[in-house]
CSV table of C-alpha atoms and ligand atoms in Angstrom, one decimal:
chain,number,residue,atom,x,y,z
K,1,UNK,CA,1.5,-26.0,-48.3
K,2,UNK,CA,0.8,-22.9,-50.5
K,3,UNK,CA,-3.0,-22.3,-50.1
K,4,UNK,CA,-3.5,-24.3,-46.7
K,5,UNK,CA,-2.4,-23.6,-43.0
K,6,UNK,CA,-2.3,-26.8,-40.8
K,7,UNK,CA,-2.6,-26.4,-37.3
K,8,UNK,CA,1.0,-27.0,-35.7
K,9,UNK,CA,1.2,-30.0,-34.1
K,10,UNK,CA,3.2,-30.9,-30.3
K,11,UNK,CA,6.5,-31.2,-31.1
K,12,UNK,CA,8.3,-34.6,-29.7
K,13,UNK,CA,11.1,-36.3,-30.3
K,14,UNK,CA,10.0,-37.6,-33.6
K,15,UNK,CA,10.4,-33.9,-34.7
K,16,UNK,CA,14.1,-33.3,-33.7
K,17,UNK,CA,16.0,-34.1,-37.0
K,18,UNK,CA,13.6,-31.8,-39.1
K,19,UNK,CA,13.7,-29.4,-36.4
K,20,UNK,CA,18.0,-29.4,-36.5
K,21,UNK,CA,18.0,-29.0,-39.7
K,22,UNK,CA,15.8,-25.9,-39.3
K,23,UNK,CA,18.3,-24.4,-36.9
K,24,UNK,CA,21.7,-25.6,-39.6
K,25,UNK,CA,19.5,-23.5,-41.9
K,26,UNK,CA,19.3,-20.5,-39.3
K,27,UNK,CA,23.2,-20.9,-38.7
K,28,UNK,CA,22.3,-21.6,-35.2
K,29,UNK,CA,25.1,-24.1,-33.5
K,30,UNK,CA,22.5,-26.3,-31.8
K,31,UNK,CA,23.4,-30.2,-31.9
K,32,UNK,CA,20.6,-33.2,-32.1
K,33,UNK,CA,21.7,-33.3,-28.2
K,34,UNK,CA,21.1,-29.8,-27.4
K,35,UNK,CA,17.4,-29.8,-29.0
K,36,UNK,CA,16.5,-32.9,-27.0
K,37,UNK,CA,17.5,-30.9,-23.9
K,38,UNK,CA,15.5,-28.0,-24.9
K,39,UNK,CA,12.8,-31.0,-26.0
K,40,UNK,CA,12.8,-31.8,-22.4
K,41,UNK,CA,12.5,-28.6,-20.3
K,42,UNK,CA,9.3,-27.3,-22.3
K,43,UNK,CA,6.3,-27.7,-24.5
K,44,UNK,CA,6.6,-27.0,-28.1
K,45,UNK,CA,4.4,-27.0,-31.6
K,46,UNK,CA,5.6,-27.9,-34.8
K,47,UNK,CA,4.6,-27.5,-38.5
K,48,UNK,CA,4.2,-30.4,-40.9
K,49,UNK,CA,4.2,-30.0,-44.4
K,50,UNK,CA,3.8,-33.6,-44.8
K,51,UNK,CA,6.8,-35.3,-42.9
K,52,UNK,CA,8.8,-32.0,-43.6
K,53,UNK,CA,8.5,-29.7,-40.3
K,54,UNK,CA,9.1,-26.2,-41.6
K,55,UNK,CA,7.9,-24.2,-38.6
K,56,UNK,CA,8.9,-24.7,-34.9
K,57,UNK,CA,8.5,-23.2,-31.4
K,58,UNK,CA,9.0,-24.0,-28.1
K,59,UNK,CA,7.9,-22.6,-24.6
K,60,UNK,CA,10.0,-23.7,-21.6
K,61,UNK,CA,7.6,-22.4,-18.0
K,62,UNK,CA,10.1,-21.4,-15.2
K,63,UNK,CA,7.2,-21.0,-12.9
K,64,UNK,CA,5.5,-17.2,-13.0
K,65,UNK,CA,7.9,-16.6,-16.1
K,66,UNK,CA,7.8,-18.3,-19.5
K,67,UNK,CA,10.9,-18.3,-22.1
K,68,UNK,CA,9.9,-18.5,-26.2
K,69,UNK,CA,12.6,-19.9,-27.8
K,70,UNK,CA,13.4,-21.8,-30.8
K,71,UNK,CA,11.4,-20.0,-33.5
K,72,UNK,CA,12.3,-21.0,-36.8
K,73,UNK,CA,10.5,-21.0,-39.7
K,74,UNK,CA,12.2,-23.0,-43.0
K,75,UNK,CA,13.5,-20.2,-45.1
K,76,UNK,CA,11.6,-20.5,-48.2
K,77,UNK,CA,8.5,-20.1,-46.3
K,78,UNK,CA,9.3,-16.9,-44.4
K,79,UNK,CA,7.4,-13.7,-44.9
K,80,UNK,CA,4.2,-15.9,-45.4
K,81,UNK,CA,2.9,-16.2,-42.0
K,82,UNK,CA,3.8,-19.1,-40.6
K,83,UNK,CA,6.2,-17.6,-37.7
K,84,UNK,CA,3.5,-15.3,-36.3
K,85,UNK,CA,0.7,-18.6,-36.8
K,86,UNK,CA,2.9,-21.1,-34.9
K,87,UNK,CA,4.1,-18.5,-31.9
K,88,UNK,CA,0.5,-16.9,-31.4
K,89,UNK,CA,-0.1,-20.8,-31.1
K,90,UNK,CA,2.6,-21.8,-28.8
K,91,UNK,CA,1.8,-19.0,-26.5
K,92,UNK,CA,-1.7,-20.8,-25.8
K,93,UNK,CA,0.1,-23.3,-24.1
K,94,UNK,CA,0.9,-21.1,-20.8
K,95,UNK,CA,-0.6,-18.3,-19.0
K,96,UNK,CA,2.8,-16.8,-17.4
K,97,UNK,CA,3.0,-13.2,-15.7
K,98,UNK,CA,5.6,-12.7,-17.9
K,99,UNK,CA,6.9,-14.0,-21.3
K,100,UNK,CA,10.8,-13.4,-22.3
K,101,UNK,CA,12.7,-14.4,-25.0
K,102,UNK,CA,16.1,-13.4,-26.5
K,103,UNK,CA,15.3,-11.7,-30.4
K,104,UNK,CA,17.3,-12.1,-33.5
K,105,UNK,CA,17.2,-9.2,-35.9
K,106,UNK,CA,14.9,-11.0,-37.9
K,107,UNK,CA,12.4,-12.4,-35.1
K,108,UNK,CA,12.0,-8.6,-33.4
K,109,UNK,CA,9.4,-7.2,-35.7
K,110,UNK,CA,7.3,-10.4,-34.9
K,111,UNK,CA,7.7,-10.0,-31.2
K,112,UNK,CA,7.1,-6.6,-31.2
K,113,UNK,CA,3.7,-7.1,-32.8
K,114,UNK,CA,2.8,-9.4,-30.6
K,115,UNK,CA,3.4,-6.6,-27.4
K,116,UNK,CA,6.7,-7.4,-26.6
K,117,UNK,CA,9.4,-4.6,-25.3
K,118,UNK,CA,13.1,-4.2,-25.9
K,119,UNK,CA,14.7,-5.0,-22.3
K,120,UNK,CA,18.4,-5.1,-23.0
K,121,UNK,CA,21.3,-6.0,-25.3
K,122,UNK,CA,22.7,-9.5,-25.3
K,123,UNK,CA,26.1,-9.8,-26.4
K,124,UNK,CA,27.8,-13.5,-27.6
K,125,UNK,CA,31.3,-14.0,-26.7
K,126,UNK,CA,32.8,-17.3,-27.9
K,127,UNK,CA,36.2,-18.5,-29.2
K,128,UNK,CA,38.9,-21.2,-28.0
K,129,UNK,CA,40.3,-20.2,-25.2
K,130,UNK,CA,43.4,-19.0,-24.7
K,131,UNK,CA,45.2,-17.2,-21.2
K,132,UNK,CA,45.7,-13.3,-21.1
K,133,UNK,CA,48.3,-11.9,-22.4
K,134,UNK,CA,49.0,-10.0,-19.5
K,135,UNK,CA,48.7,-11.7,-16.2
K,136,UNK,CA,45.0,-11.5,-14.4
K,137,UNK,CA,44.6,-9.3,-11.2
K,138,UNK,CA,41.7,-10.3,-10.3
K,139,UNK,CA,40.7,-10.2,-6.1
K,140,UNK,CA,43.2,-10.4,-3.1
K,141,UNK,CA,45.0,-13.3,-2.4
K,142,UNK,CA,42.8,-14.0,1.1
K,143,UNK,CA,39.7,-14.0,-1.3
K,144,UNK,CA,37.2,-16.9,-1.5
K,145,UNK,CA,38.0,-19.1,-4.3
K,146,UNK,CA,35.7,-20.7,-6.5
K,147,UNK,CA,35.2,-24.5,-5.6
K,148,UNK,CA,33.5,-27.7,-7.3
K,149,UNK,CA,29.7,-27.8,-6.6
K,150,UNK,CA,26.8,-30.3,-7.8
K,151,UNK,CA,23.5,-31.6,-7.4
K,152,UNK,CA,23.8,-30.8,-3.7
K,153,UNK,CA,23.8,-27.4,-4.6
K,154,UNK,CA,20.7,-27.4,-6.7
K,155,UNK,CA,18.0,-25.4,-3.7
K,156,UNK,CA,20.7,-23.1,-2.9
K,157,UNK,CA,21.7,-22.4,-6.9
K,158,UNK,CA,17.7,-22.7,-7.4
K,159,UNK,CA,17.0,-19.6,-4.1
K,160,UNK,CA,19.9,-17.3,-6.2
K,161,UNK,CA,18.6,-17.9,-9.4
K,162,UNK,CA,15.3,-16.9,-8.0
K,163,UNK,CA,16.2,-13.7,-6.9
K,164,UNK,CA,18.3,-12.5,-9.5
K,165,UNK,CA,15.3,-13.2,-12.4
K,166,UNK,CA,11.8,-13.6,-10.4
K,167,UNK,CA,11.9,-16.7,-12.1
K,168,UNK,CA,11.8,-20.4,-11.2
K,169,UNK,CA,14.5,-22.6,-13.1
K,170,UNK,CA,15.3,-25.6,-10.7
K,171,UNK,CA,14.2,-28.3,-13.2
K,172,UNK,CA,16.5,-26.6,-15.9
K,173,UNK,CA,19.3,-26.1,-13.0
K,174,UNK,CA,19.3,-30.0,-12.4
K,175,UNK,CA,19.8,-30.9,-16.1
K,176,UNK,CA,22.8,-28.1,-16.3
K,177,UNK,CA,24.0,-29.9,-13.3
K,178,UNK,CA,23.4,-33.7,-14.6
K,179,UNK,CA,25.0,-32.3,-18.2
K,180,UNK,CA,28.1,-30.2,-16.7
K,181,UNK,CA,30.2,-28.9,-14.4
K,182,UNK,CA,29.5,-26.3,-11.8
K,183,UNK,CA,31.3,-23.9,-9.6
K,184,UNK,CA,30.1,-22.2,-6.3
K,185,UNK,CA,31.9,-19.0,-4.6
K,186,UNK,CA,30.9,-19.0,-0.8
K,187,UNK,CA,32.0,-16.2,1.6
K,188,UNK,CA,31.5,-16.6,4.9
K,189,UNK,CA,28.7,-19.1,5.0
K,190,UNK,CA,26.5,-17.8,2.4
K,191,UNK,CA,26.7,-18.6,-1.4
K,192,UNK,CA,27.8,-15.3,-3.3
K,193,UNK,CA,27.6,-17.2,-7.1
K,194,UNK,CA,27.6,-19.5,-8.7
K,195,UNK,CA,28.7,-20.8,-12.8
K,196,UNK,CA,27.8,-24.0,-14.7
K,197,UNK,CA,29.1,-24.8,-17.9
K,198,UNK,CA,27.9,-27.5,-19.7
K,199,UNK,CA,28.3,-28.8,-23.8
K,200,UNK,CA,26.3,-26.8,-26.1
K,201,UNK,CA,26.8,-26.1,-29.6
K,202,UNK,CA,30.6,-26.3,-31.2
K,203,UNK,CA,31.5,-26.9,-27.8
K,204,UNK,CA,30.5,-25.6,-24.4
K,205,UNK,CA,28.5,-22.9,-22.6
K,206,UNK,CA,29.5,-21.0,-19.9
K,207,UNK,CA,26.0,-20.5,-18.0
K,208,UNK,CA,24.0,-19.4,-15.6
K,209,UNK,CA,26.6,-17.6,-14.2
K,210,UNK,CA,24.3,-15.8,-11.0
K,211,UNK,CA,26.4,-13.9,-8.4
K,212,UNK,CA,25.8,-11.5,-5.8
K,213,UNK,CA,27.8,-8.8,-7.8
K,214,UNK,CA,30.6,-8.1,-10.5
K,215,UNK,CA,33.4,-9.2,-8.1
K,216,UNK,CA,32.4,-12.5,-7.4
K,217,UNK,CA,30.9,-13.0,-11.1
K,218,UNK,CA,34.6,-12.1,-12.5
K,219,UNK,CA,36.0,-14.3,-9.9
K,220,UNK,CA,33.7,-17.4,-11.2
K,221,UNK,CA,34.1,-16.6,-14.8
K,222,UNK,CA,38.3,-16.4,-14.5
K,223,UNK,CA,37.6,-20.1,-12.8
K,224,UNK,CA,36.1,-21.3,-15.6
K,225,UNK,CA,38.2,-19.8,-18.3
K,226,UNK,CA,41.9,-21.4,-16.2
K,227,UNK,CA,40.2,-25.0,-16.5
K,228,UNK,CA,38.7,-24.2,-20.2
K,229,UNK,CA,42.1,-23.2,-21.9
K,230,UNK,CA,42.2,-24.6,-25.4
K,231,UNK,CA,38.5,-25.3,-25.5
K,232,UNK,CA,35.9,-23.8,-27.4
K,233,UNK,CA,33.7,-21.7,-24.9
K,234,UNK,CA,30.5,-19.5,-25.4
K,235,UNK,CA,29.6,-17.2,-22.6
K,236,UNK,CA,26.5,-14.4,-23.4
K,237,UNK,CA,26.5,-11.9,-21.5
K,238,UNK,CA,23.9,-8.9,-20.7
K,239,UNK,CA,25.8,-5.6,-22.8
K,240,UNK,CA,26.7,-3.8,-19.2
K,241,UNK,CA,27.8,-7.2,-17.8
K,242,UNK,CA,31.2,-6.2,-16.6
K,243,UNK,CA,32.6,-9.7,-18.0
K,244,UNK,CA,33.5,-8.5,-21.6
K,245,UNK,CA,36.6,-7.0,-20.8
K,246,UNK,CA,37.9,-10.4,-19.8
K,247,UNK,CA,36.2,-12.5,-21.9
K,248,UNK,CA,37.8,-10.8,-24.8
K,249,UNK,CA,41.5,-11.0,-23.1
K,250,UNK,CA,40.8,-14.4,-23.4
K,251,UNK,CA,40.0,-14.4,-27.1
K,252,UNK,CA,35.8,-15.0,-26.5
K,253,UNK,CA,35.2,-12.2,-28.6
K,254,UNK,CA,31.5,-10.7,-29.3
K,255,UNK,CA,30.5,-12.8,-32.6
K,256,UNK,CA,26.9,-10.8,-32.2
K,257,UNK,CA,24.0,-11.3,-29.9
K,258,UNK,CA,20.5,-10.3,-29.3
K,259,UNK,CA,17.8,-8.2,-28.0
K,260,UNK,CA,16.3,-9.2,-24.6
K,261,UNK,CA,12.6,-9.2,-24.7
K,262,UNK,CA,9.5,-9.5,-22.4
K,263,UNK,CA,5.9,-9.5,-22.7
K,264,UNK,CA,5.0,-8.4,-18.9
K,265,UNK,CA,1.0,-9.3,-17.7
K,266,UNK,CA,1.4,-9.2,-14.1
K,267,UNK,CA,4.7,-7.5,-11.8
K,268,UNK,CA,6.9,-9.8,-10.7
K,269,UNK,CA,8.6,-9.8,-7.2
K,270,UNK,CA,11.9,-8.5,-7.8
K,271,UNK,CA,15.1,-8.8,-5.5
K,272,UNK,CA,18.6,-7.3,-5.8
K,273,UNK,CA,20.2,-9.8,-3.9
K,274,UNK,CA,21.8,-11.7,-6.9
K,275,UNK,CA,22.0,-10.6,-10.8
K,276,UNK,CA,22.4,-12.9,-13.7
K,277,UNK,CA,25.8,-12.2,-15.6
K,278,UNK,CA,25.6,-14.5,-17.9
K,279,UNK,CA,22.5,-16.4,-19.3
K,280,UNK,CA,21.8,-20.4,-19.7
K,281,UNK,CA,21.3,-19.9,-23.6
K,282,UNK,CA,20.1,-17.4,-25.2
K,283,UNK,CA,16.9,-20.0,-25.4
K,284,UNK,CA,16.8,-20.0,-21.6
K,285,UNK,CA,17.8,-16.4,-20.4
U,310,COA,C1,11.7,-14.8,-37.4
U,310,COA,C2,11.0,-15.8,-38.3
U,310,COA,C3,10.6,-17.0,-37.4
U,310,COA,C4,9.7,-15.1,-38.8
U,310,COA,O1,8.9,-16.1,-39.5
U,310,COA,P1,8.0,-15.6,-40.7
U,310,COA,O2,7.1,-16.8,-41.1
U,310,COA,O3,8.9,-15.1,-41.8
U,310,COA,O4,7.1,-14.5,-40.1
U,310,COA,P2,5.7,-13.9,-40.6
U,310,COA,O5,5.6,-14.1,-42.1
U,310,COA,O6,4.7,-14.6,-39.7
U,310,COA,O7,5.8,-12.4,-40.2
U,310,COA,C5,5.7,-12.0,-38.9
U,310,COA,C6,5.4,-10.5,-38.8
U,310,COA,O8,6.5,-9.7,-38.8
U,310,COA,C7,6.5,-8.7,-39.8
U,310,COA,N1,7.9,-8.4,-40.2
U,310,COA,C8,8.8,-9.3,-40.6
U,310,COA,N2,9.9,-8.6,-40.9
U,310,COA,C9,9.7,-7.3,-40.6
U,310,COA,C10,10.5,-6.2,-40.7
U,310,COA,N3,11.8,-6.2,-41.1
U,310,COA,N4,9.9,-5.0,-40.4
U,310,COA,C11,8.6,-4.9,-39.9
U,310,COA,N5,7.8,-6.0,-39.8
U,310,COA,C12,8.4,-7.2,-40.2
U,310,COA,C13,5.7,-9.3,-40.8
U,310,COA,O9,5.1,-8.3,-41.7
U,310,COA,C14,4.6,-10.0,-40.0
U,310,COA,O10,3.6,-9.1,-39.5
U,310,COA,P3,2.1,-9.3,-39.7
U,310,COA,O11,1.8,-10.7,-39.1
U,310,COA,O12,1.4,-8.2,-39.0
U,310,COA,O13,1.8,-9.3,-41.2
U,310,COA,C15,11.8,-16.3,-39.5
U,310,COA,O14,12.3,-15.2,-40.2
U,310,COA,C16,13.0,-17.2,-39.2
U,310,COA,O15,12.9,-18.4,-39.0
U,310,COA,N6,14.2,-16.5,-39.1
U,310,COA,C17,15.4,-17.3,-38.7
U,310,COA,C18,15.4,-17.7,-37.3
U,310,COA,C19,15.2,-16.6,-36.3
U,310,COA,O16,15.9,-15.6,-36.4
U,310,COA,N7,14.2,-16.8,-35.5
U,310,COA,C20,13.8,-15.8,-34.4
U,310,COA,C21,14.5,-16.2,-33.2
U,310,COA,S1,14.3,-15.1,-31.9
C-alpha cells in the first residue's frame, strides 16, 4: 500500500484474526473472544491491504458518550498516516457529546491533535492472586456484605453506572453479566455498588466496579479478590482510586496504564451519587 490510501472498510467478524494479531503485535492481552465482544458492543473500520488488515478502530456509543478504542495500526506502517486516516474516519460514525478513550503513550500525540484533553491517570493492577500477608480490616463486622447479583440487577447496575459516568452502558452491562459474575453491596434498601468480573485477557477482569464511595468499593473489591485467590486478575483503576493499596497486598501490582482522555462537544449531566473505581477495560472506561 505505499503510494495509495484505501478507504477503511466496516470491520466484522471476518476481520477478527487480522485484527488479533494486530493487538499480539501491540502486546495487548486481548483473546479472539474478547475482540468479538468488543466486535459486538460497537461499530468499527478497518484497513485492508489486500486480505492483510493493518489498521483498525472501533467506536462503542454508550448513549450521549462514545468510547474510541482499539486503535492499532500494524507496526511497519506507523508514522505514515494511517492511525490518524482510520480514527478521523471512525469518528464519522457517531455524533456523541462526548468522545473518551483510554491513551497509550504512543496513541496520545494522535489524540491530542485531534482536540482531545488529558483527564486522569489509569493505573493497571494485575497478577495471580494471592491473600494479604497481614489479615484485612476492612468494615465492621455488622456491615453489609457483598452478595451474588445478575441479570436482575441490570436497570439498577445500569441507574449507578449512569450517574457515576453521564454515560449509558446497559447493553455493555448485560454482556458483562451474560460473560461473568457479579456482586451487589446493598445497605438498607438501596444499592451502594456494585463489581463484575468477567474473562478477559490472560485471565479475568475485575470491572465495572461502581460504588457509592471508597468504603463500599473496598468492601466489593476484597469480595472479589477472597473468591479469586490463585487466579490471574486485572483490575484498572483511576490513579486516586483508593483500591491500590489493596490491590498490591494482594500481589495485583501496577504493570502500567494510561491516560484518560475526552473530546467534550456538549456538557454532560453529572451526578456525585456514585463514582467509577475501577473501569470495564481500558477499551470501555
Ligand atoms: C498509536 C498508533 C495507532 C498511531 O498510528 P500511526 O499510523 O503511526 O499514526 P500517524 O502516522 O497517523 O500519526 C498520527 C499523528 O501523531 C503524530 N505523532 C506521533 N507520534 C508523536 C510524538 N511522539 N510526538 C508528537 N506527535 C506525534 C504524528 O506526527 C501524526 O501527526 P500529523 O497527522 O499531524 O502528522 C500506532 O502507533 C499504534 O498502533 N501503536 C500501538 C497501539 C497503540 O498504542 N494504539 C493506541 C491505543 S490508545
Amino acid at each position: 500500500m505505499p503510494n495509495s490510501r484505501p478507504e477503511p472498510v466496516s470491520a466484522c467478524r471476518s476481520h477478527i484474526e487480522g485484527a488479533l494479531a494486530l493487538s499480539r503485535e501491540a502486546g495487548w492481552p486481548h483473546t479472539r473472544d474478547d475482540w468479538s465482544f468488543f466486535l459486538a458492543l460497537s461499530r468499527g473500520l478497518a484497513l485492508l491491504d489486500g486480505d492483510e488488515v493493518v489498521a483498525t478502530t472501533l467506536v462503542t456509543p454508550f448513549g450521549p458518550v462514545v468510547a474510541v478504542n482499539m486503535v492499532l495500526v500494524a507496526r511497519a506502517r506507523r508514522g505514515t498516516g494511517l492511525g490518524r486516516h482510520i480514527l478521523e474516519k471512525a469518528m464519522t460514525l457517531a455524533d456523541p457529546d462526548e468522545w473518551r478513550l483510554v491513551a497509550t503513550p504512543e496513541g496520545a500525540p494522535l489524540y491530542e491533535k485531534l482536540g482531545f484533553r488529558d483527564a486522569g491517570r489509569i493505573v493497571q493492577h494485575q497478577g495471580i492472586v494471592r491473600p494479604p500477608a497481614t489479615p484485612r480490616r476492612d468494615g465492621k463486622p455488622d456491615d453489609a456484605r457483598p452478595v451474588a447479583a445478575g441479570l436482575a440487577d441490570l436497570e439498577d447496575f445500569a441507574a449507578a453506572d449512569r450517574k457515576a459516568g453521564s454515560h449509558d452502558r446497559k447493553d455493555l452491562l448485560a454482556a458483562c453479566l451474560r460473560k461473568g459474575r457479579a456482586l451487589k453491596l446493598v445497605r438498607g434498601s438501596a444499592l451502594s455498588g456494585f463489581v463484575i468480573t468477567r474473562p478477559f485477557g490472560l485471565g479475568e477482569v475485575a470491572g465495572p466496579l461502581v460504588a457509592r464511595d471508597l468504603a463500599s468499593a473496598r468492601s466489593l473489591l476484597a469480595a472479589v479478590l477472597d473468591t479469586s485467590a490463585g487466579r490471574f486478575l486485572r483490575v484498572d483503576t483511576d490513579a486516586g482510586s483508593g483500591l491500590g493499596d489493596m490491590l498490591e497486598e494482594h500481589g495485583l501490582n501496577p504493570v502500567g496504564g494510561g491516560t484518560r482522555m475526552v473530546l467534550s462537544r456538549h456538557p454532560l449531566v453529572t451526578s456525585r451519587d456514585f463514582s467509577t473505581f475501577a473501569l470495564a477495560a481500558q477499551a470501555f472506561g
